[in-house]
Amino acid sequence: MTNSTSKNSTKIVAIGGGHGLGRMLSALSDYGSQVTGIVTTTDNGGSTGRIRACQGGIAWGDTRNCINQLITEPSVGSMIFEYRFKGTGELKGHNLGNLMLTALDNMSIRPLDAINLIRDMLKVETHIVPMTEHPADLSAMTPTGEIIHGETSVDELSEVPQRLYVEPAVPATKEAVLAIEDADLILLGPGSFLTSVMPPLLLKEIAAALKASSARIIFITNLDNEKGPAGMMSLETMLHWCERAMGGRYVDGIITETNLSNIPPRYEQFVEDLAASNHNWRHDRTKLKNAIDKLVVSR
């Protein structure tokens, strides 16, 4: 099978949130509509958190970030979508893209339809699917049994939580489940492990689809140690958390910058130079693309 044929036929699902998923989807933009990003919707910080506090709904910030990183043709529409208000008033710090998506939601337009409307307007081919279309928050149980609510509170924990939960127990978006069922390659990360990578895996329908999937599931490591409780977790512990959420389904491989001698041999390691030249903690899009291309060709 040729490289171009592999690209045209391979269906890829990337799971996560924030800047990490946006960078991954941007690196995969050559695969066009063959790629689906499943986006975390539990953020309660920044502009997104302020909107949720007064308007309710799902968190739109990570979805907007992914769309922004996929815009290939700058336009007035893309400038509007990326605009962030300045000044000192009520709108200070709000992103207009978040407000646009919230407005569509308030008009009783299905969240996925709202995303697709924006994708069409901005000529974004990659499918972007929220993990759920129902409002929910991330919660954690501490080692002492205390329950902490909200992503920002989880990030501020001084120790690794015992468990994570999405509350209430909302259903996954059906298109997210179908994308996983059809996928040839599933990518977890990079990004904030507890608050971006884990939340979609905590939804029972997504967990069940991942458990049953015959696709290769690949974990992409971060290039720098995270702040907060996730920074206290070893890579092996992170893999265990993913596998526990997926009902015992093993992760197949890891994309990493250095060979990891302390990882069990059941994990195939793909050692690649991934860091951007100007920020060694950020994945370079082209290097990330090349690493994924090698996976696709070798399947």
mmCIF file of C-alpha atoms in Angstrom:
data_model
loop_
_atom_site.group_PDB
_atom_site.id
_atom_site.type_symbol
_atom_site.label_atom_id
_atom_site.label_comp_id
_atom_site.label_asym_id
_atom_site.label_seq_id
_atom_site.Cartn_x
_atom_site.Cartn_y
_atom_site.Cartn_z
ATOM 1 C CA MET A 1 0.000 0.000 0.000
ATOM 2 C CA THR A 2 1.433 3.396 -0.944
ATOM 3 C CA ASN A 3 1.750 6.287 1.455
ATOM 4 C CA SER A 4 -0.937 8.309 -0.354
ATOM 5 C CA THR A 5 -3.319 5.342 -0.442
ATOM 6 C CA SER A 6 -2.812 4.777 3.299
ATOM 7 C CA LYS A 7 -3.586 8.419 3.992
ATOM 8 C CA ASN A 8 -6.729 8.353 1.897
ATOM 9 C CA SER A 9 -8.103 5.262 3.618
ATOM 10 C CA THR A 10 -6.941 5.561 7.233
ATOM 11 C CA LYS A 11 -9.527 6.822 9.697
ATOM 12 C CA ILE A 12 -7.972 8.525 12.695
ATOM 13 C CA VAL A 13 -9.540 9.563 15.989
ATOM 14 C CA ALA A 14 -7.678 11.934 18.311
ATOM 15 C CA ILE A 15 -8.956 12.369 21.872
ATOM 16 C CA GLY A 16 -8.158 15.226 24.242
ATOM 17 C CA GLY A 17 -8.627 18.922 24.707
ATOM 18 C CA GLY A 18 -7.032 22.327 24.888
ATOM 19 C CA HIS A 19 -3.865 23.198 23.035
ATOM 20 C CA GLY A 20 -2.650 19.590 22.827
ATOM 21 C CA LEU A 21 -5.562 18.277 20.773
ATOM 22 C CA GLY A 22 -5.570 21.417 18.639
ATOM 23 C CA ARG A 23 -1.910 20.890 17.768
ATOM 24 C CA MET A 24 -2.520 17.214 17.014
ATOM 25 C CA LEU A 25 -5.468 17.979 14.719
ATOM 26 C CA SER A 26 -3.441 20.681 12.984
ATOM 27 C CA ALA A 27 -0.637 18.149 12.397
ATOM 28 C CA LEU A 28 -3.219 15.768 10.893
ATOM 29 C CA SER A 29 -4.849 18.356 8.621
ATOM 30 C CA ASP A 30 -3.535 16.597 5.471
ATOM 31 C CA TYR A 31 -5.853 13.682 6.321
ATOM 32 C CA GLY A 32 -8.862 16.023 6.037
ATOM 33 C CA SER A 33 -12.230 14.484 6.767
ATOM 34 C CA GLN A 34 -10.617 11.140 7.663
ATOM 35 C CA VAL A 35 -9.811 12.644 11.075
ATOM 36 C CA THR A 36 -12.193 13.117 13.992
ATOM 37 C CA GLY A 37 -11.215 15.019 17.117
ATOM 38 C CA ILE A 38 -13.191 14.078 20.233
ATOM 39 C CA VAL A 39 -13.034 17.114 22.486
ATOM 40 C CA THR A 40 -13.276 17.402 26.259
ATOM 41 C CA THR A 41 -16.197 19.603 27.349
ATOM 42 C CA THR A 42 -15.713 19.942 31.121
ATOM 43 C CA ASP A 43 -13.536 23.081 31.350
ATOM 44 C CA ASN A 44 -14.699 25.601 33.947
ATOM 45 C CA GLY A 45 -11.913 28.162 33.791
ATOM 46 C CA GLY A 46 -11.307 31.415 31.904
ATOM 47 C CA SER A 47 -13.841 32.796 29.427
ATOM 48 C CA THR A 48 -15.443 29.356 29.136
ATOM 49 C CA GLY A 49 -15.982 29.094 32.884
ATOM 50 C CA ARG A 50 -17.521 32.562 33.094
ATOM 51 C CA ILE A 51 -19.934 31.744 30.269
ATOM 52 C CA ARG A 52 -20.906 28.440 31.863
ATOM 53 C CA ALA A 53 -21.491 30.116 35.213
ATOM 54 C CA CYS A 54 -24.093 32.490 33.779
ATOM 55 C CA GLN A 55 -25.394 30.624 30.719
ATOM 56 C CA GLY A 56 -24.881 26.940 31.478
ATOM 57 C CA GLY A 57 -24.153 24.513 28.641
ATOM 58 C CA ILE A 58 -21.055 22.570 27.727
ATOM 59 C CA ALA A 59 -17.565 24.062 27.777
ATOM 60 C CA TRP A 60 -16.786 25.474 24.337
ATOM 61 C CA GLY A 61 -13.206 26.695 24.838
ATOM 62 C CA ASP A 62 -11.351 23.519 23.829
ATOM 63 C CA THR A 63 -13.534 23.092 20.735
ATOM 64 C CA ARG A 64 -12.908 26.697 19.703
ATOM 65 C CA ASN A 65 -9.167 26.207 20.233
ATOM 66 C CA CYS A 66 -9.182 23.147 17.956
ATOM 67 C CA ILE A 67 -11.084 25.012 15.231
ATOM 68 C CA ASN A 68 -8.667 27.956 15.487
ATOM 69 C CA GLN A 69 -5.653 25.696 14.955
ATOM 70 C CA LEU A 70 -7.290 24.124 11.884
ATOM 71 C CA ILE A 71 -7.993 27.373 10.029
ATOM 72 C CA THR A 72 -5.825 27.324 6.911
ATOM 73 C CA GLU A 73 -7.345 30.262 5.030
ATOM 74 C CA PRO A 74 -7.359 33.466 7.122
ATOM 75 C CA SER A 75 -10.511 35.494 6.535
ATOM 76 C CA VAL A 76 -12.758 38.057 8.181
ATOM 77 C CA GLY A 77 -14.737 35.084 9.502
ATOM 78 C CA SER A 78 -11.674 33.531 11.137
ATOM 79 C CA MET A 79 -10.644 36.900 12.610
ATOM 80 C CA ILE A 80 -14.111 37.256 14.129
ATOM 81 C CA PHE A 81 -14.038 33.738 15.544
ATOM 82 C CA GLU A 82 -10.606 34.268 17.127
ATOM 83 C CA TYR A 83 -11.290 37.765 18.470
ATOM 84 C CA ARG A 84 -10.830 38.291 22.226
ATOM 85 C CA PHE A 85 -12.320 41.357 23.897
ATOM 86 C CA LYS A 86 -10.028 43.813 25.657
ATOM 87 C CA GLY A 87 -10.764 46.730 27.973
ATOM 88 C CA THR A 88 -12.215 46.714 31.465
ATOM 89 C CA GLY A 89 -15.910 45.884 31.031
ATOM 90 C CA GLU A 90 -17.974 42.719 31.304
ATOM 91 C CA LEU A 91 -16.679 41.419 27.962
ATOM 92 C CA LYS A 92 -12.991 41.685 28.922
ATOM 93 C CA GLY A 93 -11.227 38.379 28.268
ATOM 94 C CA HIS A 94 -14.161 36.766 26.491
ATOM 95 C CA ASN A 95 -13.471 35.099 23.168
ATOM 96 C CA LEU A 96 -16.039 35.866 20.486
ATOM 97 C CA GLY A 97 -15.879 32.279 19.207
ATOM 98 C CA ASN A 98 -17.018 31.017 22.624
ATOM 99 C CA LEU A 99 -19.893 33.515 22.591
ATOM 100 C CA MET A 100 -20.921 32.533 19.052
ATOM 101 C CA LEU A 101 -21.091 28.845 19.961
ATOM 102 C CA THR A 102 -22.975 29.667 23.169
ATOM 103 C CA ALA A 103 -25.472 31.781 21.209
ATOM 104 C CA LEU A 104 -26.123 28.916 18.786
ATOM 105 C CA ASP A 105 -26.620 26.583 21.757
ATOM 106 C CA ASN A 106 -29.085 29.053 23.323
ATOM 107 C CA MET A 107 -31.025 29.028 20.027
ATOM 108 C CA SER A 108 -31.641 25.307 20.656
ATOM 109 C CA ILE A 109 -29.275 24.320 17.851
ATOM 110 C CA ARG A 110 -27.657 20.977 18.569
ATOM 111 C CA PRO A 111 -24.043 21.537 19.753
ATOM 112 C CA LEU A 112 -22.602 19.316 16.999
ATOM 113 C CA ASP A 113 -24.653 21.180 14.380
ATOM 114 C CA ALA A 114 -23.319 24.468 15.778
ATOM 115 C CA ILE A 115 -19.754 23.202 15.440
ATOM 116 C CA ASN A 116 -20.390 22.015 11.884
ATOM 117 C CA LEU A 117 -21.868 25.399 10.975
ATOM 118 C CA ILE A 118 -18.675 27.109 12.148
ATOM 119 C CA ARG A 119 -16.507 24.455 10.433
ATOM 120 C CA ASP A 120 -18.283 25.079 7.129
ATOM 121 C CA MET A 121 -17.924 28.838 7.511
ATOM 122 C CA LEU A 122 -14.182 28.550 8.176
ATOM 123 C CA LYS A 123 -13.528 25.735 5.640
ATOM 124 C CA VAL A 124 -12.326 23.222 8.256
ATOM 125 C CA GLU A 125 -12.449 19.650 6.912
ATOM 126 C CA THR A 126 -11.516 17.786 10.094
ATOM 127 C CA HIS A 127 -14.503 16.522 12.078
ATOM 128 C CA ILE A 128 -14.720 17.961 15.587
ATOM 129 C CA VAL A 129 -17.093 16.223 17.987
ATOM 130 C CA PRO A 130 -17.732 17.170 21.623
ATOM 131 C CA MET A 131 -17.371 14.196 23.953
ATOM 132 C CA THR A 132 -20.915 14.929 25.177
ATOM 133 C CA GLU A 133 -23.601 17.468 24.300
ATOM 134 C CA HIS A 134 -24.804 17.657 27.896
ATOM 135 C CA PRO A 135 -23.374 19.964 30.591
ATOM 136 C CA ALA A 136 -21.074 18.124 32.977
ATOM 137 C CA ASP A 137 -18.074 18.767 35.206
ATOM 138 C CA LEU A 138 -14.948 16.896 36.167
ATOM 139 C CA SER A 139 -14.720 15.804 39.794
ATOM 140 C CA ALA A 140 -12.021 13.979 41.717
ATOM 141 C CA MET A 141 -11.769 11.932 44.896
ATOM 142 C CA THR A 142 -8.660 12.689 46.941
ATOM 143 C CA PRO A 143 -6.735 9.934 48.767
ATOM 144 C CA THR A 144 -8.543 10.985 51.968
ATOM 145 C CA GLY A 145 -11.974 10.541 50.340
ATOM 146 C CA GLU A 146 -12.790 14.216 49.803
ATOM 147 C CA ILE A 147 -14.672 15.011 46.570
ATOM 148 C CA ILE A 148 -13.358 18.000 44.577
ATOM 149 C CA HIS A 149 -15.519 19.566 41.848
ATOM 150 C CA GLY A 150 -14.379 21.345 38.670
ATOM 151 C CA GLU A 151 -11.377 21.113 36.349
ATOM 152 C CA THR A 152 -9.647 24.126 37.864
ATOM 153 C CA SER A 153 -9.934 22.575 41.347
ATOM 154 C CA VAL A 154 -8.534 19.267 40.056
ATOM 155 C CA ASP A 155 -5.552 21.086 38.546
ATOM 156 C CA GLU A 156 -4.891 22.788 41.900
ATOM 157 C CA LEU A 157 -4.734 19.545 43.916
ATOM 158 C CA SER A 158 -1.493 19.062 45.843
ATOM 159 C CA GLU A 159 -1.553 15.274 45.330
ATOM 160 C CA VAL A 160 -2.668 12.760 42.723
ATOM 161 C CA PRO A 161 -6.406 12.032 43.094
ATOM 162 C CA GLN A 162 -7.687 8.548 43.835
ATOM 163 C CA ARG A 163 -10.286 8.638 41.058
ATOM 164 C CA LEU A 164 -11.826 10.985 38.494
ATOM 165 C CA TYR A 165 -15.521 11.294 37.629
ATOM 166 C CA VAL A 166 -17.640 13.158 35.103
ATOM 167 C CA GLU A 167 -20.734 14.423 36.913
ATOM 168 C CA PRO A 168 -23.531 13.988 36.186
ATOM 169 C CA ALA A 169 -23.072 10.708 34.274
ATOM 170 C CA VAL A 170 -23.930 12.186 30.873
ATOM 171 C CA PRO A 171 -24.090 10.150 27.633
ATOM 172 C CA ALA A 172 -21.363 10.416 25.024
ATOM 173 C CA THR A 173 -22.155 12.011 21.672
ATOM 174 C CA LYS A 174 -23.196 9.182 19.344
ATOM 175 C CA GLU A 175 -20.948 10.465 16.533
ATOM 176 C CA ALA A 176 -17.948 10.190 18.868
ATOM 177 C CA VAL A 177 -18.749 6.531 19.529
ATOM 178 C CA LEU A 178 -19.259 5.813 15.811
ATOM 179 C CA ALA A 179 -15.933 7.467 14.958
ATOM 180 C CA ILE A 180 -14.139 5.226 17.462
ATOM 181 C CA GLU A 181 -15.875 2.142 16.089
ATOM 182 C CA ASP A 182 -14.737 3.032 12.530
ATOM 183 C CA ALA A 183 -11.201 4.131 13.443
ATOM 184 C CA ASP A 184 -7.979 2.471 12.281
ATOM 185 C CA LEU A 185 -5.820 4.577 14.613
ATOM 186 C CA ILE A 186 -6.757 6.208 17.931
ATOM 187 C CA LEU A 187 -4.508 8.834 19.522
ATOM 188 C CA LEU A 188 -4.589 9.837 23.197
ATOM 189 C CA GLY A 189 -2.926 13.199 23.915
ATOM 190 C CA PRO A 190 -0.762 15.137 24.063
ATOM 191 C CA GLY A 191 -2.102 17.589 26.618
ATOM 192 C CA SER A 192 -3.128 17.908 30.243
ATOM 193 C CA PHE A 193 -3.564 14.306 31.303
ATOM 194 C CA LEU A 194 -6.181 14.559 34.052
ATOM 195 C CA THR A 195 -8.241 17.407 32.617
ATOM 196 C CA SER A 196 -7.955 16.934 28.837
ATOM 197 C CA VAL A 197 -7.095 13.318 28.000
ATOM 198 C CA MET A 198 -9.008 11.490 30.739
ATOM 199 C CA PRO A 199 -12.525 13.070 30.725
ATOM 200 C CA PRO A 200 -13.738 11.514 27.422
ATOM 201 C CA LEU A 201 -12.513 8.087 28.594
ATOM 202 C CA LEU A 202 -14.731 8.401 31.676
ATOM 203 C CA LEU A 203 -17.933 8.320 29.614
ATOM 204 C CA LYS A 204 -19.217 4.739 29.547
ATOM 205 C CA GLU A 205 -20.103 4.675 25.832
ATOM 206 C CA ILE A 206 -16.669 5.955 24.799
ATOM 207 C CA ALA A 207 -14.956 3.586 27.237
ATOM 208 C CA ALA A 208 -16.925 0.633 25.836
ATOM 209 C CA ALA A 209 -16.141 1.599 22.230
ATOM 210 C CA LEU A 210 -12.423 1.877 23.034
ATOM 211 C CA LYS A 211 -12.459 -1.483 24.822
ATOM 212 C CA ALA A 212 -14.017 -3.155 21.769
ATOM 213 C CA SER A 213 -11.917 -1.297 19.176
ATOM 214 C CA SER A 214 -9.545 -3.200 16.906
ATOM 215 C CA ALA A 215 -7.689 0.035 16.078
ATOM 216 C CA ARG A 216 -4.182 0.728 17.309
ATOM 217 C CA ILE A 217 -4.382 2.956 20.380
ATOM 218 C CA ILE A 218 -1.334 5.186 20.742
ATOM 219 C CA PHE A 219 -0.474 7.468 23.676
ATOM 220 C CA ILE A 220 1.510 10.627 22.856
ATOM 221 C CA THR A 221 3.667 11.838 25.724
ATOM 222 C CA ASN A 222 4.080 15.481 26.680
ATOM 223 C CA LEU A 223 7.494 17.040 26.146
ATOM 224 C CA ASP A 224 7.658 18.703 29.555
ATOM 225 C CA ASN A 225 6.478 17.718 32.998
ATOM 226 C CA GLU A 226 3.009 19.027 33.775
ATOM 227 C CA LYS A 227 2.284 21.324 36.689
ATOM 228 C CA GLY A 228 -0.209 20.156 39.297
ATOM 229 C CA PRO A 229 -1.107 16.578 40.234
ATOM 230 C CA ALA A 230 -0.584 15.126 36.733
ATOM 231 C CA GLY A 231 3.074 16.155 36.993
ATOM 232 C CA MET A 232 3.404 13.767 39.943
ATOM 233 C CA MET A 233 2.265 10.774 37.865
ATOM 234 C CA SER A 234 4.645 8.437 36.064
ATOM 235 C CA LEU A 235 3.952 7.537 32.447
ATOM 236 C CA GLU A 236 3.217 3.954 33.510
ATOM 237 C CA THR A 237 0.607 5.245 35.961
ATOM 238 C CA MET A 238 -1.000 7.371 33.233
ATOM 239 C CA LEU A 239 -1.185 4.347 30.936
ATOM 240 C CA HIS A 240 -2.753 2.335 33.752
ATOM 241 C CA TRP A 241 -5.392 5.052 34.272
ATOM 242 C CA CYS A 242 -6.251 5.001 30.550
ATOM 243 C CA GLU A 243 -6.437 1.225 30.504
ATOM 244 C CA ARG A 244 -8.560 1.095 33.651
ATOM 245 C CA ALA A 245 -10.994 3.567 32.080
ATOM 246 C CA MET A 246 -11.098 1.453 28.890
ATOM 247 C CA GLY A 247 -12.140 -1.660 30.809
ATOM 248 C CA GLY A 248 -8.677 -3.232 30.728
ATOM 249 C CA ARG A 249 -7.996 -2.635 27.025
ATOM 250 C CA TYR A 250 -4.238 -2.114 26.652
ATOM 251 C CA VAL A 251 -2.694 0.904 24.965
ATOM 252 C CA ASP A 252 -0.720 -0.481 22.010
ATOM 253 C CA GLY A 253 2.112 2.003 21.741
ATOM 254 C CA ILE A 254 3.708 5.259 22.809
ATOM 255 C CA ILE A 255 5.112 8.142 20.777
ATOM 256 C CA THR A 256 7.942 9.636 22.816
ATOM 257 C CA GLU A 257 11.140 11.636 22.384
ATOM 258 C CA THR A 258 13.364 9.267 24.355
ATOM 259 C CA ASN A 259 13.526 5.499 24.717
ATOM 260 C CA LEU A 260 11.791 4.505 27.934
ATOM 261 C CA SER A 261 13.563 1.553 29.539
ATOM 262 C CA ASN A 262 11.191 1.419 32.529
ATOM 263 C CA ILE A 263 8.042 0.828 30.445
ATOM 264 C CA PRO A 264 6.775 -2.776 30.078
ATOM 265 C CA PRO A 265 7.797 -4.353 26.748
ATOM 266 C CA ARG A 266 4.164 -4.853 25.690
ATOM 267 C CA TYR A 267 4.122 -1.173 24.697
ATOM 268 C CA GLU A 268 5.623 -0.516 21.275
ATOM 269 C CA GLN A 269 7.744 2.621 21.457
ATOM 270 C CA PHE A 270 8.031 5.101 18.601
ATOM 271 C CA VAL A 271 10.954 7.382 19.439
ATOM 272 C CA GLU A 272 10.805 10.632 17.498
ATOM 273 C CA ASP A 273 12.211 14.154 17.640
ATOM 274 C CA LEU A 274 9.016 16.116 18.339
ATOM 275 C CA ALA A 275 9.937 19.443 19.943
ATOM 276 C CA ALA A 276 9.447 22.774 18.192
ATOM 277 C CA SER A 277 12.683 24.684 17.613
ATOM 278 C CA ASN A 278 11.460 27.806 19.427
ATOM 279 C CA HIS A 279 9.683 26.084 22.359
ATOM 280 C CA ASN A 280 11.089 22.713 23.448
ATOM 281 C CA TRP A 281 7.938 22.005 25.501
ATOM 282 C CA ARG A 282 5.649 22.307 22.457
ATOM 283 C CA HIS A 283 5.178 19.659 19.761
ATOM 284 C CA ASP A 284 6.245 20.757 16.300
ATOM 285 C CA ARG A 285 3.328 20.200 13.899
ATOM 286 C CA THR A 286 5.476 18.903 11.044
ATOM 287 C CA LYS A 287 7.437 16.523 13.281
ATOM 288 C CA LEU A 288 4.195 15.277 14.830
ATOM 289 C CA LYS A 289 2.714 14.801 11.355
ATOM 290 C CA ASN A 290 5.757 12.787 10.248
ATOM 291 C CA ALA A 291 5.510 10.552 13.330
ATOM 292 C CA ILE A 292 1.837 9.810 12.623
ATOM 293 C CA ASP A 293 2.553 9.244 8.917
ATOM 294 C CA LYS A 294 5.015 6.488 9.889
ATOM 295 C CA LEU A 295 2.318 4.813 12.002
ATOM 296 C CA VAL A 296 -0.179 4.971 9.151
ATOM 297 C CA VAL A 297 2.210 3.493 6.592
ATOM 298 C CA SER A 298 3.217 0.662 8.943
ATOM 299 C CA ARG A 299 -0.316 -0.459 9.829
#
